[in-house]
Short mmCIF file of C-alpha atoms in Angstrom, two decimals:
data_model
loop_
_atom_site.label_atom_id
_atom_site.label_comp_id
_atom_site.label_asym_id
_atom_site.label_seq_id
_atom_site.Cartn_x
_atom_site.Cartn_y
_atom_site.Cartn_z
CA ASP A 14 0.05 -19.27 -4.57
CA ALA A 15 -0.47 -16.87 -7.49
CA GLY A 16 -0.72 -13.86 -5.23
CA VAL A 17 -3.34 -11.13 -5.46
CA ILE A 18 -4.68 -10.99 -9.01
CA GLN A 19 -6.12 -7.83 -10.50
CA SER A 20 -7.73 -7.16 -13.86
CA PRO A 21 -7.54 -5.37 -16.13
CA ARG A 22 -3.93 -4.20 -15.86
CA HIS A 23 -4.63 -1.20 -18.02
CA GLU A 24 -7.90 0.53 -18.86
CA VAL A 25 -8.41 3.55 -21.06
CA THR A 26 -11.92 4.90 -21.22
CA GLU A 27 -13.80 8.05 -21.97
CA MET A 28 -15.39 10.33 -19.44
CA GLY A 29 -18.85 9.15 -18.45
CA GLN A 30 -18.21 5.47 -19.07
CA GLU A 31 -18.55 2.80 -16.41
CA VAL A 32 -15.35 1.18 -15.19
CA THR A 33 -15.16 -2.12 -13.29
CA LEU A 34 -11.94 -3.28 -11.68
CA ARG A 35 -11.62 -6.81 -10.38
CA CYS A 36 -9.58 -8.48 -7.67
CA LYS A 37 -8.96 -12.04 -6.52
CA PRO A 38 -7.29 -12.08 -3.08
CA ILE A 39 -4.91 -14.73 -1.84
CA SER A 40 -6.78 -17.84 -0.77
CA GLY A 41 -7.34 -17.93 2.97
CA HIS A 42 -6.92 -14.19 3.47
CA ASN A 43 -9.92 -12.63 5.18
CA SER A 44 -9.20 -8.91 4.76
CA LEU A 45 -9.26 -7.10 1.43
CA PHE A 46 -8.29 -3.52 0.75
CA TRP A 47 -8.72 -1.20 -2.26
CA TYR A 48 -6.18 1.60 -2.60
CA ARG A 49 -5.70 4.36 -5.16
CA GLN A 50 -2.25 5.74 -5.95
CA THR A 51 -1.46 9.07 -7.62
CA MET A 52 1.70 11.12 -7.74
CA MET A 53 0.07 13.99 -5.89
CA ARG A 54 -1.68 12.11 -3.08
CA GLY A 55 0.27 8.88 -2.80
CA LEU A 56 -1.58 5.77 -1.64
CA GLU A 57 -5.10 6.36 -0.37
CA LEU A 58 -7.30 3.71 1.21
CA LEU A 59 -10.69 3.63 -0.48
CA ILE A 60 -12.42 0.77 1.31
CA TYR A 61 -11.65 -2.43 3.13
CA PHE A 62 -13.54 -5.64 3.84
CA ASN A 63 -13.27 -8.18 6.64
CA ASN A 64 -14.83 -11.58 5.92
CA ASN A 65 -16.50 -10.11 2.82
CA VAL A 66 -18.20 -7.35 4.85
CA PRO A 67 -17.33 -3.69 4.13
CA ILE A 68 -15.89 -2.26 7.33
CA ASP A 69 -14.87 1.25 6.37
CA ASP A 70 -15.67 3.01 3.11
CA SER A 71 -14.91 6.51 4.32
CA GLY A 72 -12.15 6.78 1.73
CA MET A 73 -14.48 6.31 -1.21
CA PRO A 74 -14.38 9.73 -2.82
CA GLU A 75 -17.93 10.02 -4.10
CA ASP A 76 -21.12 8.13 -4.74
CA ARG A 77 -19.74 7.38 -8.19
CA PHE A 78 -17.52 4.79 -6.53
CA SER A 79 -18.85 1.48 -5.22
CA ALA A 80 -17.23 -1.77 -4.14
CA LYS A 81 -18.55 -5.25 -3.56
CA MET A 82 -17.19 -8.53 -2.26
CA PRO A 83 -19.78 -11.21 -3.05
CA ASN A 84 -17.52 -14.01 -1.77
CA ALA A 85 -14.13 -14.61 -0.22
CA SER A 86 -12.37 -14.94 -3.57
CA PHE A 87 -13.64 -11.96 -5.54
CA SER A 88 -14.12 -8.22 -5.23
CA THR A 89 -14.99 -5.42 -7.63
CA LEU A 90 -14.52 -1.68 -7.58
CA LYS A 91 -16.86 0.19 -9.88
CA ILE A 92 -16.77 3.81 -11.03
CA GLN A 93 -19.89 5.13 -12.71
CA PRO A 94 -19.70 7.61 -14.37
CA SER A 95 -15.93 7.95 -14.65
CA GLU A 96 -14.19 11.33 -14.75
CA PRO A 97 -10.65 12.36 -15.81
CA ARG A 98 -9.69 13.01 -12.16
CA ASP A 99 -10.28 9.31 -11.46
CA SER A 100 -7.16 8.50 -13.50
CA ALA A 101 -4.81 6.65 -11.16
CA VAL A 102 -3.44 3.23 -10.35
CA TYR A 103 -5.88 1.19 -8.30
CA PHE A 104 -4.44 -1.50 -6.07
CA CYS A 105 -6.09 -4.39 -4.34
CA ALA A 106 -4.39 -5.96 -1.32
CA SER A 107 -5.21 -8.81 1.04
CA ARG A 108 -4.11 -9.93 4.47
CA ALA A 109 -4.53 -13.01 6.62
CA ARG A 110 -6.64 -13.06 9.77
CA ASP A 111 -4.03 -12.11 12.36
CA ARG A 112 -3.29 -8.46 11.71
CA ASN A 113 -0.45 -8.46 14.21
CA THR A 114 1.56 -10.83 12.09
CA GLY A 115 -0.22 -10.66 8.77
CA GLU A 116 1.66 -8.88 6.06
CA LEU A 117 -0.28 -7.02 3.41
CA PHE A 118 0.07 -8.45 -0.09
CA PHE A 119 -0.61 -6.24 -3.09
CA GLY A 120 -1.67 -7.00 -6.62
CA GLU A 121 0.10 -5.49 -9.61
CA GLY A 122 -2.52 -2.75 -9.90
CA SER A 123 -4.97 -1.54 -12.53
CA ARG A 124 -3.85 1.62 -14.31
CA LEU A 125 -6.92 3.65 -15.22
CA THR A 126 -6.87 6.52 -17.69
CA VAL A 127 -10.08 8.48 -18.20
CA LEU A 128 -9.99 10.77 -21.23
CA LYS B 9 -5.85 11.23 12.14
CA GLN B 10 -2.64 9.29 11.58
CA GLU B 11 -0.07 10.99 9.38
CA VAL B 12 3.03 9.26 8.06
CA THR B 13 5.97 11.24 6.77
CA GLN B 14 9.00 10.07 4.83
CA ILE B 15 11.81 12.54 4.22
CA PRO B 16 13.61 13.03 1.92
CA ALA B 17 11.43 12.15 -1.08
CA ALA B 18 14.45 10.99 -3.07
CA LEU B 19 17.94 9.76 -2.30
CA SER B 20 20.91 8.90 -4.48
CA VAL B 21 23.90 6.98 -3.12
CA PRO B 22 26.92 5.15 -4.55
CA GLU B 23 26.94 1.38 -4.57
CA GLY B 24 28.22 -0.21 -1.38
CA GLU B 25 27.06 2.52 0.94
CA ASN B 26 25.09 1.70 4.09
CA LEU B 27 22.00 3.85 4.29
CA VAL B 28 19.06 4.67 6.53
CA LEU B 29 15.55 5.53 5.39
CA ASN B 30 13.36 7.34 7.88
CA CYS B 31 9.64 7.18 8.61
CA SER B 32 7.75 9.19 11.22
CA PHE B 33 4.14 8.90 12.37
CA THR B 34 1.95 11.06 14.55
CA ASP B 35 -0.19 8.56 16.50
CA SER B 36 1.77 6.04 18.56
CA ALA B 37 -1.27 3.75 19.07
CA ILE B 38 -0.30 1.30 16.37
CA TYR B 39 -0.54 -2.45 15.88
CA ASN B 40 2.38 -2.77 13.54
CA LEU B 41 4.47 -1.02 10.96
CA GLN B 42 5.43 -2.39 7.57
CA TRP B 43 8.09 -1.42 5.09
CA PHE B 44 7.35 -1.99 1.41
CA ARG B 45 9.30 -1.76 -1.80
CA GLN B 46 7.73 -0.62 -5.06
CA ASP B 47 9.41 -0.95 -8.43
CA PRO B 48 8.20 1.25 -11.32
CA GLY B 49 4.90 0.06 -12.74
CA LYS B 50 4.58 -2.66 -10.12
CA GLY B 51 2.68 -3.32 -6.95
CA LEU B 52 4.09 -3.08 -3.45
CA THR B 53 6.14 -5.90 -1.97
CA SER B 54 6.31 -6.29 1.78
CA LEU B 55 9.87 -6.23 3.12
CA LEU B 56 9.50 -6.28 6.89
CA LEU B 57 6.70 -6.13 9.43
CA ILE B 58 7.39 -4.96 12.97
CA GLN B 59 4.76 -5.66 15.58
CA SER B 60 4.08 -2.91 18.12
CA SER B 61 5.74 -4.97 20.86
CA GLN B 62 8.94 -5.40 18.86
CA ARG B 63 11.89 -3.07 18.48
CA GLU B 64 13.33 -4.39 15.23
CA GLN B 65 13.20 -6.97 12.49
CA THR B 66 15.90 -8.21 10.17
CA SER B 67 15.85 -9.82 6.75
CA GLY B 68 19.13 -10.28 4.95
CA ARG B 69 20.72 -6.87 4.39
CA LEU B 70 17.64 -5.09 5.70
CA ASN B 71 16.99 -4.09 9.29
CA ALA B 72 13.96 -2.15 10.41
CA SER B 73 13.58 -0.55 13.82
CA LEU B 74 10.57 0.86 15.61
CA ASP B 75 10.36 3.45 18.38
CA LYS B 76 6.69 3.91 19.14
CA SER B 77 7.17 6.53 21.83
CA SER B 78 8.94 8.87 19.44
CA GLY B 79 6.82 7.91 16.44
CA ARG B 80 9.75 6.79 14.32
CA SER B 81 10.93 3.86 12.28
CA THR B 82 14.07 3.39 10.25
CA LEU B 83 14.95 0.99 7.47
CA TYR B 84 18.65 0.23 7.34
CA ILE B 85 20.07 -1.15 4.09
CA ALA B 86 23.58 -2.57 4.32
CA ALA B 87 26.01 -2.58 1.42
CA SER B 88 23.54 -1.09 -1.05
CA GLN B 89 23.39 -2.47 -4.61
CA PRO B 90 21.98 -1.06 -7.86
CA GLY B 91 19.21 -3.65 -7.58
CA ASP B 92 18.03 -1.90 -4.41
CA SER B 93 16.93 1.07 -6.51
CA ALA B 94 13.19 1.43 -5.96
CA THR B 95 10.67 3.40 -3.91
CA TYR B 96 10.43 2.42 -0.26
CA LEU B 97 7.20 3.08 1.62
CA CYS B 98 6.34 2.64 5.25
CA ALA B 99 2.81 1.96 6.44
CA VAL B 100 1.35 2.15 9.91
CA ASP B 101 -1.50 -0.12 10.98
CA GLY B 102 -3.59 1.78 13.50
CA ALA B 103 -6.40 0.93 15.88
CA ASN B 104 -9.00 1.17 13.13
CA SER B 105 -7.29 -1.45 10.94
CA LYS B 106 -6.45 1.19 8.38
CA LEU B 107 -2.94 1.15 7.03
CA THR B 108 -1.71 4.68 6.51
CA PHE B 109 1.12 5.02 4.03
CA GLY B 110 3.88 7.54 3.68
CA LYS B 111 4.55 8.89 0.21
CA GLY B 112 7.75 6.92 -0.08
CA ILE B 113 11.43 7.53 -0.64
CA THR B 114 12.76 6.93 -4.15
CA LEU B 115 16.21 5.41 -3.82
CA SER B 116 18.76 5.34 -6.60
CA VAL B 117 21.96 3.34 -6.07
CA ARG B 118 24.64 4.35 -8.56
CA PRO B 119 27.03 1.65 -9.84
#
């Protein structure tokens, strides 16, 4: 299996632009998580899905952030409009059905820089 | 609200030393606890997962223990090597399916 695949790996954009980050979870995994990592705050959970349904989006910082999972093999995290404080590494992770035994697998991350 | 603490933030040891990394959490109602490794510029790699009913898990030179009642977990690394240099994070899976992460311990193993 190729693991969790994220794109793009790096994104540099200007303030006010729309940013779309993409994630393909591991086949067969039914839970998908979006995290944001910064030096100051560490890893923060933004939103997670079970069976393509958003379960908890309380970590989404503002209405500028939105996430979708149209099917079991694809998810997007969108920021519109982007701001410099959104600069961070965004990780997608997936897990199999049984949370008691299911390890969390992370993608390589998307490093976002907003100028 | 679950809080996960890892102290110290950084650790430097000579090669060959046995070492213990600590993780503490505030809410003992957990499903499991995972230890991860993160290399610079990379994603997180799962090392060990301990279910709430277990006391420890072992993988090679790594051994992780869990004491739910005291809200603590330790990751023991035997005979450390320079290749073990990385950031080690623990994450607690709580009742709400949210994994809460510590900020990690950056380990440097000197040759």
